[in-house]
Amino acid sequence: MDSTVTIKDVAALAGVSVGTTSRVLSGNPSTSPAARERVHAAVAELGYRPDARARSLRSARSQTVGLLISDVRNPFFADVAHGAEQAALRSSYVTLLANANEDPKQQDTYLESFLTQRVDGIIIAPQGEESAHLRTLATTVPLVFVDRTVDGFEVPSVTSDNALGIDQAVAHLADRGHTRIGYIGGPRSISTGRARHDAFVRSVARHGLDTDPGLITSGDFRSASGAVAAERLLSGGQPPTALLAADSPMAVGALGALRRRGLRIGSDVDLVAFDDIEWFSELDPPLTVVSHDAQAMGSTAMRLLLDVIEGRTPESVVLPTRLVVRESSGGARRQA
Amino acid sequence: MDSTVTIKDVAALAGVSVGTTSRVLSGNPSTSPAARERVHAAVAELGYRPDARARSLRSARSQTVGLLISDVRNPFFADVAHGAEQAALRSSYVTLLANANEDPKQQDTYLESFLTQRVDGIIIAPQGEESAHLRTLATTVPLVFVDRTVDGFEVPSVTSDNALGIDQAVAHLADRGHTRIGYIGGPRSISTGRARHDAFVRSVARHGLDTDPGLITSGDFRSASGAVAAERLLSGGQPPTALLAADSPMAVGALGALRRRGLRIGSDVDLVAFDDIEWFSELDPPLTVVSHDAQAMGSTAMRLLLDVIEGRTPESVVLPTRLVVRESSGGARRQA
DNA sequence: CGTTTCCATGGAATCGTTTCCAAGGCGACC
DNA sequence: GGTCGCCTTGGAAACGATTCCATGGAAACG
């Protein structure tokens, strides 16, 4: 019932034309105080709510942005989404949140849907390598990458300083006397997977640690793959004395694998994760992490996107990382 | 560039009228094979994408539903959202996800925004008590409650069997010989907070356990409040030997509090949580939980909503819970 | 007092679709 | 062979807003 009230009904009740009503509602200065008053009274009485579809159809602005993330259930991306959404709200934009579910096909489905909804812009944490779809997208609508990038795109992005973060973790483990660090990386098809891997290789060499390629494994950024990778690293002839996981779900997987082997974390084996998650400090032992501010990443991405929408050409942003040492690499080491 | 292609351009290129083009695209059977072929060719050549706003403006169907949850960063709700979204996708609806952030004011902001977007329906995990806003909402647009309900609303809902779940947990702890169980509940302003509290009181009495009101505390469904509540329970003169938390973030908070007190979980004190979270089994010790299927809750809610949208009047659904015993209440108890 | 300027207003066009209506063409049936 | 009916089509109205354009009246200026 309520929702069938249109601007015509408001105009009729207020005794003015539709044009005048629209001007009053959009804050156009060419309106008399009398008209303003009567229109506002009519709006209140009828419970009128403008139709965003009609409005944006005519005005070519939908006040809507799309946010496409890899996996809502990954706490890191949930935080990113939260930050982006709050920033959008402050600029009175509505966020359409879509969940690619780490599946390039769903990613395309949602991008398609964003486009038919005529969003004013899109923030995306891209899946996999460059797709033709993404390519046409970039020329069609304002676009910003968040957390991940795709090579060859002139698109503003917000990322973490992966090289710094990995180096902080490696330096810390080297300080604790480790020479053989096992690395659990992400897929090479994702930019963060590549960046962190390359940083690890460089950092290990720089600190003069063991560069044995057998110390490097990779998973798919999900929990189960972390367990498999940890298992493989530890069952080698000369197992590492510390593990560095490239994201938090894989770190959790590795944690389980270590425990199942009966190893004590923080003394038998050190464990460090990239990504901080609220409850990591409640684990037993609390996990040492490379922390980066997911929420800030989201809000920054939204700021860049709004800049692009308004015609500016913002610079990409690289956010700093910070090492937070906890007990998983903070206790006394038990020497073999 | 791409996005300025309209149905007129397609019609012109295909050499047919706009009406015919529209009929072909919407699968109207009154079209000749020749017309179909030419229209589809033109669509492909121009990269045409229909404008969802114009379409829904005319057809009064937006193929869009709103999903308003309490907190995206709570893994339980992230799973609910995931389930709902996937179900919507299967019926080719788009989900607008909004995050009330456990704040009734933001809830209203988003509801307002859903309404101006003319969504076809809304799924909501309501905050706080009945608001006038919610009341008018229910008469305006198809509505479904998920996880939580509000008294006095004739609205279909999907909830967990809170009474069953709490009873499973209490029975399990009673079996293990506990007589004093500390309860960490949620706010009374939220239906799940009330239902679980009442179930706890009844269940404790039924099993002949200690009904000391000092054993009952409550938080706000967030982590920090769980720690505070656990602290208070344990610092009493006659502390409980087991703790039951009404949701997972509070359980995590309680876990931290127990550990800071130097208590061993599963032997000194048992801990059980309502809500299962993937990584609960990776904690040390793995947490005993009352498990309910958040994803099913989301997809069921979406099914109910689509039913309502299509004019049916579906029954509310109560999903079963299941006790999963792990080491936090599975080992040998250390008798005081 | 006449003319110009400005402000508020109403009416109409417009955005990109869907859908209704009228009509043309063609086969089929009597 | 004529009429009926079906199938397909084009044209136009409609959805609910914004915005352009023209107009009327009041204020200001000479």
XYZ file of C-alpha atoms (C1' of nucleotides) in Angstrom:
732
model
C 0.000 0.000 0.000
C 2.538 2.424 1.266
C 4.892 1.835 -1.563
C 2.467 2.925 -4.267
C 2.722 6.557 -3.228
C 4.347 8.502 -6.040
C 5.514 12.034 -6.457
C 2.223 12.758 -8.226
C 0.256 11.965 -5.094
C 2.516 14.235 -3.089
C 2.146 17.027 -5.622
C -1.643 16.678 -5.628
C -1.901 16.780 -1.858
C 0.452 19.741 -1.622
C -1.416 21.554 -4.360
C 1.661 22.153 -6.501
C 2.990 20.663 -9.699
C 5.161 17.582 -9.954
C 8.041 19.734 -11.097
C 7.905 21.914 -8.038
C 7.644 18.885 -5.801
C 10.749 17.399 -7.320
C 12.621 20.647 -6.886
C 11.683 20.883 -3.258
C 12.762 17.321 -2.615
C 16.093 17.673 -4.349
C 16.913 20.898 -2.551
C 16.761 23.060 -5.652
C 16.917 26.683 -4.403
C 14.235 27.848 -6.834
C 11.373 27.128 -4.499
C 9.251 29.309 -2.276
C 9.135 28.725 1.471
C 5.392 28.134 1.154
C 5.876 25.388 -1.429
C 8.602 23.778 0.617
C 6.449 23.650 3.661
C 3.429 22.178 1.921
C 5.464 19.570 0.081
C 7.223 18.427 3.203
C 3.915 18.194 5.014
C 2.472 16.095 2.212
C 5.526 13.819 2.182
C 5.187 13.209 5.882
C 1.475 12.601 5.698
C 1.688 10.112 2.855
C 4.880 8.400 3.967
C 6.328 9.049 0.537
C 9.588 7.372 -0.406
C 11.131 8.318 -3.740
C 11.752 5.503 -6.193
C 15.489 5.100 -6.586
C 15.085 3.305 -9.893
C 13.132 6.099 -11.530
C 15.407 8.690 -10.071
C 18.576 7.093 -11.294
C 17.092 6.238 -14.666
C 16.606 9.883 -15.372
C 19.616 11.300 -13.600
C 22.167 8.684 -14.707
C 23.468 8.285 -11.167
C 22.420 5.278 -9.151
C 24.196 6.107 -5.879
C 25.027 2.432 -5.789
C 28.389 0.672 -5.857
C 29.225 -2.994 -6.205
C 31.664 -4.779 -3.934
C 32.831 -8.160 -5.121
C 34.927 -10.114 -2.685
C 36.397 -13.567 -2.790
C 34.741 -15.133 0.190
C 32.495 -13.540 2.813
C 33.315 -16.312 5.196
C 36.969 -15.417 5.292
C 37.142 -13.022 8.254
C 39.694 -10.890 6.472
C 37.289 -10.146 3.643
C 34.401 -9.711 6.034
C 36.404 -6.900 7.616
C 37.232 -5.409 4.235
C 33.551 -5.472 3.342
C 32.618 -3.887 6.615
C 35.072 -1.043 6.136
C 33.997 -0.395 2.571
C 30.343 -0.456 3.436
C 30.663 1.994 6.299
C 32.608 4.389 4.115
C 29.954 4.162 1.402
C 27.240 4.837 3.924
C 28.969 8.031 5.008
C 28.816 9.284 1.420
C 25.245 8.047 1.093
C 26.039 5.343 -1.354
C 24.481 1.913 -1.110
C 26.762 -1.098 -1.384
C 25.774 -4.211 -3.248
C 27.865 -6.958 -1.731
C 28.552 -10.004 -3.829
C 30.446 -13.094 -2.924
C 32.489 -14.740 -5.651
C 32.996 -17.746 -3.417
C 36.534 -18.084 -4.816
C 34.937 -19.105 -8.109
C 35.677 -17.148 -11.300
C 32.357 -18.199 -12.806
C 30.361 -16.725 -9.954
C 32.546 -13.671 -10.177
C 31.432 -13.161 -13.763
C 27.807 -13.781 -12.883
C 27.908 -11.045 -10.304
C 29.829 -8.605 -12.446
C 27.185 -9.060 -15.093
C 24.538 -8.392 -12.527
C 26.309 -5.259 -11.278
C 26.412 -3.962 -14.811
C 22.728 -4.504 -15.463
C 21.990 -2.797 -12.166
C 23.993 0.155 -13.494
C 26.116 0.570 -10.405
C 28.209 3.738 -10.405
C 31.380 1.778 -9.714
C 32.852 -1.541 -8.614
C 35.413 -2.621 -6.038
C 36.770 -6.078 -6.663
C 39.208 -8.550 -5.161
C 39.805 -10.347 -8.427
C 39.853 -14.116 -8.799
C 42.398 -15.775 -10.982
C 44.118 -14.315 -13.959
C 43.020 -11.685 -16.390
C 39.679 -12.470 -17.968
C 38.266 -10.858 -21.091
C 35.301 -10.001 -18.982
C 37.355 -7.987 -16.559
C 39.029 -6.245 -19.439
C 35.810 -4.918 -20.929
C 34.639 -4.093 -17.449
C 37.532 -1.761 -16.841
C 36.573 0.392 -19.811
C 32.899 0.435 -18.921
C 32.665 1.449 -15.303
C 34.856 2.952 -12.567
C 36.836 0.133 -11.019
C 39.131 -0.317 -8.028
C 41.090 -3.387 -6.959
C 41.236 -4.281 -3.303
C 43.792 -6.599 -1.671
C 44.591 -8.212 -5.012
C 45.464 -6.790 -8.415
C 45.675 -8.050 -11.951
C 48.728 -7.304 -14.060
C 48.333 -5.006 -16.998
C 45.398 -3.051 -15.641
C 45.599 0.686 -15.140
C 43.248 0.506 -12.210
C 43.714 2.156 -8.809
C 44.223 -0.376 -6.048
C 44.587 -0.757 -2.305
C 46.965 -3.468 -1.241
C 49.089 -4.433 1.694
C 52.812 -4.028 1.671
C 53.333 -7.728 1.144
C 57.094 -7.483 0.812
C 57.395 -5.577 4.073
C 55.093 -7.953 5.919
C 56.863 -11.085 4.796
C 60.220 -9.536 5.595
C 59.077 -8.613 9.101
C 58.050 -12.207 9.695
C 61.241 -13.689 8.269
C 63.450 -11.227 10.174
C 61.663 -12.104 13.387
C 62.120 -15.827 12.862
C 65.741 -15.343 11.874
C 66.258 -13.398 15.109
C 64.952 -16.377 17.000
C 67.662 -18.452 15.426
C 65.702 -20.295 12.789
C 67.540 -21.118 9.607
C 65.009 -23.396 7.961
C 61.612 -21.713 7.594
C 58.793 -23.578 5.862
C 56.584 -21.389 3.712
C 52.910 -22.086 3.020
C 51.994 -19.840 0.125
C 48.907 -19.043 -1.916
C 48.077 -19.732 -5.563
C 50.312 -18.106 -8.165
C 47.186 -17.093 -10.054
C 46.444 -14.519 -7.370
C 48.631 -11.449 -7.041
C 48.997 -11.694 -3.281
C 50.082 -15.301 -3.707
C 52.849 -14.268 -6.094
C 53.942 -11.164 -4.172
C 54.278 -12.957 -0.861
C 56.094 -15.892 -2.404
C 58.608 -13.687 -4.174
C 59.132 -11.625 -1.042
C 59.770 -14.768 0.964
C 62.398 -16.015 -1.444
C 64.200 -12.670 -1.445
C 63.967 -12.212 2.288
C 65.304 -15.655 3.100
C 68.281 -15.067 0.850
C 68.936 -11.641 2.324
C 68.995 -13.016 5.856
C 71.320 -15.790 4.832
C 68.868 -18.546 5.699
C 68.479 -21.891 4.045
C 67.132 -21.454 0.507
C 66.180 -25.096 0.051
C 63.247 -25.065 -2.430
C 61.776 -27.995 -0.536
C 60.824 -25.489 2.150
C 58.312 -23.829 -0.128
C 54.807 -25.184 -0.614
C 51.565 -23.651 -1.634
C 47.864 -24.007 -1.025
C 44.714 -22.259 -2.151
C 44.231 -19.756 0.676
C 41.789 -22.086 2.410
C 42.121 -23.972 5.628
C 42.375 -27.552 4.391
C 45.230 -26.749 2.037
C 47.185 -25.277 4.932
C 46.999 -28.569 6.778
C 48.149 -30.520 3.745
C 51.051 -28.174 3.146
C 52.191 -28.277 6.779
C 52.023 -32.047 6.700
C 54.203 -32.182 3.625
C 56.763 -29.760 5.025
C 57.095 -31.641 8.297
C 57.377 -35.085 6.806
C 60.507 -34.258 4.809
C 63.920 -35.579 5.785
C 65.028 -32.309 7.316
C 61.876 -30.554 8.512
C 61.721 -26.785 9.088
C 61.743 -25.422 12.627
C 59.283 -22.632 11.850
C 56.290 -22.193 9.563
C 55.059 -19.047 7.857
C 51.553 -19.161 6.374
C 50.497 -16.640 3.728
C 46.984 -16.178 5.078
C 44.938 -16.910 8.146
C 42.756 -19.828 7.070
C 45.866 -21.753 5.985
C 47.501 -20.887 9.283
C 44.574 -22.437 11.112
C 44.894 -25.542 8.972
C 48.597 -25.737 9.715
C 47.901 -25.334 13.409
C 45.677 -28.399 13.343
C 48.263 -30.402 11.457
C 50.976 -29.480 13.937
C 48.823 -30.442 16.862
C 47.901 -33.772 15.317
C 51.611 -34.488 15.030
C 51.973 -33.797 18.727
C 54.235 -30.819 18.210
C 54.163 -27.965 20.671
C 53.727 -24.640 18.941
C 56.092 -21.938 20.105
C 58.666 -24.384 21.408
C 58.930 -27.396 19.064
C 57.859 -25.392 16.034
C 57.170 -21.681 15.607
C 54.157 -20.561 13.592
C 53.516 -17.143 12.068
C 50.540 -16.078 9.968
C 49.925 -13.309 7.480
C 46.583 -11.616 8.367
C 45.423 -10.844 11.853
C 42.077 -12.142 12.990
C 40.395 -11.080 16.199
C 40.362 -14.514 17.799
C 43.959 -15.382 16.876
C 44.944 -13.923 20.210
C 42.549 -16.338 21.920
C 44.096 -19.426 20.447
C 46.339 -21.587 22.530
C 48.990 -20.451 22.003
C 48.111 -17.003 20.694
C 49.409 -16.669 17.168
C 52.158 -14.340 16.031
C 50.924 -12.470 12.990
C 51.729 -9.975 10.318
C 48.857 -7.626 10.928
C 47.280 -5.336 8.370
C 44.167 -3.289 8.785
C 41.453 -4.953 6.722
C 38.825 -2.421 7.626
C 41.053 0.458 6.544
C 41.709 -1.410 3.329
C 37.983 -1.509 2.646
C 37.310 2.107 3.500
C 40.319 3.279 1.519
C 39.171 1.323 -1.501
C 35.783 2.959 -1.247
C 37.367 6.373 -1.036
C 39.390 5.703 -4.168
C 36.314 4.465 -5.971
C 34.305 7.553 -5.114
C 37.228 9.624 -6.349
C 37.174 7.807 -9.666
C 33.416 8.185 -9.928
C 33.750 11.907 -9.429
C 36.268 12.107 -12.214
C 39.502 12.280 -10.255
C 42.394 9.902 -10.827
C 43.562 8.799 -7.386
C 46.886 7.147 -6.708
C 46.997 3.533 -5.603
C 47.566 2.988 -1.908
C 49.873 0.483 -0.224
C 49.034 -0.059 3.413
C 51.760 -0.865 5.950
C 51.959 -4.115 7.869
C 52.945 -4.617 11.449
C 54.429 -7.622 13.194
C 52.585 -8.682 16.324
C 54.634 -11.182 18.305
C 52.660 -13.597 20.420
C 53.432 -16.909 22.015
C 53.387 -19.039 18.872
C 56.838 -17.620 18.259
C 57.527 -15.896 21.538
C 58.487 -18.512 24.095
C 61.743 -20.275 24.784
C 62.725 -22.484 21.891
C 63.377 -26.094 22.612
C 66.574 -27.004 20.825
C 66.567 -30.286 18.946
C 30.826 3.590 -23.882
C 29.552 0.096 -23.769
C 26.893 0.906 -21.257
C 25.118 3.437 -23.433
C 23.831 0.713 -25.736
C 20.053 0.616 -25.414
C 17.380 -1.635 -26.729
C 16.769 0.919 -29.459
C 20.237 0.391 -30.846
C 19.693 -3.327 -30.831
C 16.349 -2.963 -32.576
C 17.838 -0.715 -35.234
C 20.710 -3.071 -35.949
C 18.420 -6.087 -36.072
C 15.979 -4.228 -38.313
C 12.970 -4.867 -36.091
C 10.939 -2.746 -33.708
C 11.749 -2.126 -30.085
C 8.674 -4.102 -29.085
C 9.797 -7.157 -30.965
C 13.275 -6.865 -29.535
C 11.899 -6.767 -26.041
C 9.736 -9.799 -26.704
C 12.664 -11.778 -28.015
C 14.790 -10.888 -25.009
C 12.135 -11.749 -22.482
C 11.404 -15.092 -24.096
C 7.907 -14.151 -25.179
C 6.776 -16.953 -27.498
C 5.188 -14.534 -29.974
C 8.326 -14.129 -32.007
C 9.490 -15.577 -35.270
C 12.674 -17.611 -35.461
C 14.040 -15.067 -37.925
C 13.488 -12.198 -35.507
C 15.004 -14.135 -32.656
C 18.104 -14.865 -34.610
C 18.664 -11.302 -35.777
C 18.046 -9.839 -32.341
C 20.440 -12.214 -30.671
C 23.071 -11.458 -33.251
C 22.642 -7.736 -32.672
C 22.829 -8.167 -28.912
C 26.078 -10.062 -29.227
C 27.569 -7.585 -31.657
C 26.756 -4.540 -29.557
C 27.427 -6.098 -26.192
C 23.997 -5.010 -25.078
C 23.070 -5.306 -21.414
C 19.507 -4.503 -20.435
C 19.005 -1.798 -17.857
C 17.615 -3.416 -14.734
C 16.295 -0.114 -13.451
C 14.185 0.611 -16.500
C 13.054 -2.964 -16.658
C 11.894 -3.111 -13.082
C 10.379 0.342 -13.225
C 7.993 -0.816 -15.888
C 7.430 -4.365 -14.767
C 7.133 -3.723 -11.027
C 9.547 -6.547 -10.290
C 13.101 -5.737 -9.370
C 14.442 -9.298 -9.018
C 16.252 -7.935 -6.018
C 15.978 -8.862 -2.361
C 17.471 -7.214 0.691
C 19.295 -9.166 3.372
C 19.880 -7.310 6.599
C 22.034 -9.077 9.133
C 23.362 -8.064 12.490
C 27.057 -8.282 11.891
C 28.944 -9.539 8.845
C 31.985 -10.146 10.944
C 30.233 -12.720 13.079
C 31.055 -15.967 11.244
C 27.607 -17.317 11.996
C 25.939 -14.510 10.091
C 28.522 -14.673 7.345
C 27.408 -18.266 6.797
C 23.748 -17.283 6.875
C 24.442 -14.611 4.286
C 26.330 -17.042 2.139
C 23.484 -19.551 2.182
C 20.856 -16.950 1.411
C 22.846 -15.448 -1.374
C 23.507 -18.750 -3.105
C 19.821 -19.627 -2.933
C 18.883 -16.272 -4.427
C 21.363 -16.744 -7.205
C 19.767 -20.049 -8.145
C 16.438 -18.264 -8.607
C 18.178 -15.407 -10.424
C 17.582 -12.866 -7.740
C 20.232 -10.410 -6.699
C 20.898 -9.965 -3.002
C 21.595 -6.599 -1.474
C 23.524 -7.346 1.665
C 23.408 -4.820 4.446
C 25.141 -4.890 7.755
C 23.282 -3.410 10.707
C 26.458 -3.610 12.749
C 24.341 -4.496 15.815
C 23.012 -0.947 15.706
C 19.264 -0.251 15.401
C 19.919 3.111 13.780
C 21.954 1.603 10.979
C 19.283 -1.039 10.649
C 16.720 1.665 9.951
C 19.021 3.437 7.529
C 19.387 0.300 5.492
C 15.735 -0.621 5.608
C 14.954 2.832 4.284
C 17.444 2.303 1.536
C 15.985 -1.119 0.660
C 12.593 0.459 0.348
C 13.719 3.225 -1.964
C 15.502 0.618 -4.055
C 12.137 -1.140 -4.305
C 13.450 -4.567 -3.393
C 10.933 -7.357 -3.903
C 11.406 -8.588 -0.340
C 13.564 -8.431 2.775
C 15.176 -10.984 5.057
C 16.152 -9.570 8.395
C 17.797 -10.668 11.621
C 16.131 -7.934 13.669
C 17.956 -5.792 16.230
C 16.322 -4.934 19.476
C 12.661 -4.722 20.190
C 9.776 -3.858 17.994
C 10.223 -0.551 16.204
C 7.493 1.438 14.507
C 9.671 1.278 11.467
C 9.615 -2.477 11.371
C 5.887 -2.426 11.865
C 5.169 -0.342 8.779
C 7.743 -2.366 6.920
C 5.847 -5.574 7.470
C 2.779 -4.227 5.739
C 4.737 -2.746 2.855
C 6.961 -5.485 1.544
C 7.369 -9.277 1.851
C 9.398 -9.946 4.967
C 11.063 -12.956 6.584
C 12.875 -13.174 9.905
C 16.052 -15.183 10.129
C 17.662 -16.494 13.322
C 15.793 -13.930 15.412
C 12.143 -12.936 15.576
C 10.121 -10.085 17.032
C 7.042 -10.807 19.102
C 3.701 -9.835 17.696
C 4.672 -10.076 14.050
C 2.878 -12.425 11.700
C 6.003 -12.945 9.668
C 7.459 -16.259 8.505
C 10.745 -17.062 10.165
C 13.621 -19.503 10.192
C 15.090 -20.142 13.590
C 17.088 -22.760 15.413
C 15.484 -25.038 17.933
C 16.993 -23.075 20.798
C 15.253 -25.099 23.482
C 16.511 -28.366 22.041
C 20.045 -27.076 21.615
C 20.327 -25.739 25.136
C 18.861 -28.940 26.518
C 21.357 -31.046 24.590
C 24.190 -29.045 26.090
C 22.805 -29.141 29.626
C 22.067 -32.867 29.422
C 25.584 -33.523 28.223
C 27.124 -31.541 31.066
C 24.803 -33.181 33.581
C 25.946 -36.573 32.264
C 29.488 -35.556 32.981
C 28.522 -34.992 36.580
C 28.308 -31.242 36.658
C 25.729 -29.767 38.983
C 26.710 -26.117 38.777
C 26.699 -24.816 35.228
C 27.450 -21.181 34.562
C 25.421 -19.640 31.762
C 26.624 -16.769 29.581
C 23.526 -15.501 27.818
C 22.667 -12.842 25.269
C 20.621 -9.661 25.589
C 16.970 -10.021 26.544
C 16.099 -7.568 23.815
C 16.919 -10.218 21.219
C 14.653 -13.217 20.805
C 17.465 -15.754 20.747
C 18.799 -14.240 23.955
C 15.446 -14.758 25.669
C 14.737 -18.209 24.208
C 18.089 -19.647 25.181
C 17.958 -18.153 28.642
C 14.500 -19.530 29.334
C 15.485 -22.920 27.950
C 18.526 -22.979 30.203
C 16.489 -22.258 33.305
C 13.963 -24.971 32.470
C 16.569 -27.512 31.491
C 18.646 -27.031 34.623
C 15.561 -27.532 36.773
C 14.490 -30.601 34.825
C 17.867 -32.233 35.289
C 17.819 -31.450 38.978
C 20.904 -29.251 38.812
C 21.708 -26.258 40.927
C 19.313 -23.404 40.105
C 21.368 -20.715 41.830
C 20.547 -17.474 39.958
C 24.133 -16.389 40.505
C 25.056 -18.906 37.824
C 23.324 -16.850 35.154
C 24.986 -13.886 33.495
C 24.523 -12.175 30.219
C 26.510 -10.331 27.609
C 25.799 -8.720 24.273
C 26.679 -11.571 21.903
C 30.137 -10.141 21.379
C 33.502 -11.467 22.424
C 34.497 -8.985 25.119
C 31.274 -9.446 27.043
C 31.889 -13.194 27.161
C 35.196 -12.623 28.902
C 33.626 -10.294 31.445
C 30.813 -12.730 32.153
C 33.163 -15.683 32.599
C 35.297 -13.640 34.934
C 32.312 -12.782 37.083
C 31.062 -16.364 37.205
C 34.442 -17.727 38.236
C 35.177 -15.170 40.880
C 32.084 -16.025 42.947
C 32.316 -17.917 46.217
C 31.229 -21.195 44.706
C 32.267 -21.088 41.043
C 30.623 -23.292 38.390
C 32.487 -26.302 37.054
C 31.220 -25.839 33.512
C 30.343 -22.888 31.294
C 27.743 -22.679 28.559
C 27.949 -19.683 26.218
C 24.952 -18.653 24.140
C 26.946 -17.807 21.042
C 30.374 -18.293 19.583
C 32.009 -14.876 20.001
C 31.166 -14.929 23.717
C 32.570 -18.446 23.939
C 35.841 -17.200 22.516
C 35.876 -14.416 25.062
C 35.222 -16.894 27.858
C 38.000 -19.116 26.588
C 40.462 -16.280 26.927
C 39.256 -15.481 30.432
C 39.628 -19.102 31.515
C 43.109 -19.309 30.168
C 44.176 -16.081 31.830
C 43.025 -17.610 35.109
C 45.260 -20.586 34.428
C 42.366 -23.020 34.249
C 42.624 -26.041 32.010
C 39.624 -26.357 29.752
C 38.105 -29.816 29.587
C 39.555 -30.875 32.929
C 39.407 -27.957 35.385
C 36.402 -26.386 33.694
C 34.249 -27.604 30.814
C 33.183 -25.158 28.114
C 30.358 -25.541 25.617
C 29.258 -23.042 22.971
C 26.068 -22.482 21.035
C 26.982 -22.056 17.327
C 29.562 -24.066 15.503
C 32.345 -22.287 13.704
C 34.729 -23.975 11.336
C 37.860 -23.278 13.332
C 36.389 -24.234 16.705
C 37.677 -27.724 16.041
C 41.176 -26.284 15.591
C 41.292 -24.608 18.954
C 43.249 -26.142 21.745
C 41.252 -27.846 23.039
C 38.639 -28.251 20.309
C 35.361 -26.818 21.559
C 32.214 -28.802 22.253
C 29.353 -27.063 20.518
C 25.666 -27.042 19.850
C 25.828 -27.034 16.094
C 23.203 -25.643 13.783
C 23.466 -25.217 10.050
C 23.837 -21.501 9.401
C 24.045 -21.927 5.675
C 20.802 -23.934 5.612
C 19.237 -21.248 7.719
C 20.115 -18.670 5.108
C 18.967 -20.693 2.140
C 15.739 -21.680 3.881
C 15.003 -18.062 4.691
C 15.485 -17.180 1.060
C 13.160 -19.964 -0.008
C 10.475 -18.698 2.348
C 10.917 -15.163 1.099
C 10.565 -16.185 -2.527
C 7.417 -18.062 -1.530
C 5.976 -14.952 0.048
C 6.923 -12.870 -2.969
C 5.096 -15.285 -5.208
C 1.995 -14.972 -3.100
C 2.205 -18.130 -1.044
C 2.074 -18.160 2.743
C 4.839 -20.504 3.872
C 5.085 -21.959 7.358
C 7.902 -20.889 9.617
C 10.764 -23.354 9.923
C 12.591 -24.449 13.046
C 15.905 -26.089 12.293
C 17.277 -28.842 14.513
C 20.461 -28.554 16.526
C 23.058 -31.188 17.111
C 25.509 -31.644 19.948
C 29.105 -32.107 18.840
C 31.248 -33.282 21.725
C 34.891 -32.338 21.544
C 37.666 -32.123 24.059
C 36.536 -28.972 25.841
C 34.033 -31.218 27.578
C 35.266 -34.628 26.520
C 38.287 -35.501 28.611
C 38.625 -36.905 32.082
C 37.398 -34.438 34.642
C 39.708 -33.414 37.406
C 37.733 -33.568 40.632
C 38.229 -30.693 43.006
C 5.142 54.893 -15.159
C 7.327 51.732 -18.419
C 10.762 48.373 -19.104
C 13.953 45.021 -17.643
C 15.336 41.315 -14.513
C 14.608 37.682 -11.719
C 12.247 34.108 -9.304
C 8.903 30.576 -8.770
C 6.094 27.644 -11.255
C 3.595 24.438 -14.484
C 3.863 21.593 -18.330
C 6.303 18.580 -21.266
C 10.112 15.873 -22.725
C 13.090 12.333 -21.295
C 15.525 8.125 -19.286
C 15.142 2.542 -21.124
C 12.285 -0.712 -20.669
C 7.628 -3.619 -20.890
C 3.129 -4.305 -22.376
C -1.143 -3.182 -24.516
C -3.562 -2.518 -28.739
C -4.451 -2.549 -33.467
C -3.402 -4.395 -37.697
C -1.289 -7.046 -41.446
C -0.509 -11.512 -43.408
C -1.330 -16.073 -44.038
C -3.232 -20.648 -43.553
C -7.342 -23.269 -42.736
C -11.831 -24.339 -42.727
C -16.488 -24.416 -44.524
C -13.517 -18.339 -52.695
C -14.644 -15.915 -48.577
C -14.295 -15.484 -43.732
C -12.398 -16.615 -39.470
C -8.599 -16.890 -36.457
C -3.884 -17.209 -35.244
C 0.698 -15.535 -35.323
C 3.795 -11.874 -35.567
C 4.680 -7.196 -35.644
C 5.008 -2.012 -35.061
C 3.637 1.863 -32.575
C 2.424 4.067 -28.433
C 1.403 4.382 -23.619
C 3.106 3.685 -19.162
C 6.373 3.175 -15.082
C 8.215 7.458 -11.578
C 11.243 10.402 -11.289
C 14.385 14.811 -13.172
C 15.137 18.719 -15.904
C 14.433 21.906 -19.622
C 11.701 25.618 -21.338
C 8.357 29.050 -21.391
C 5.459 32.009 -18.791
C 3.424 34.944 -15.317
C 4.085 38.082 -11.745
C 6.636 40.865 -8.668
C 10.520 43.678 -7.765
C 13.887 47.015 -9.283
C 15.594 50.434 -12.072
C 15.612 54.375 -15.128
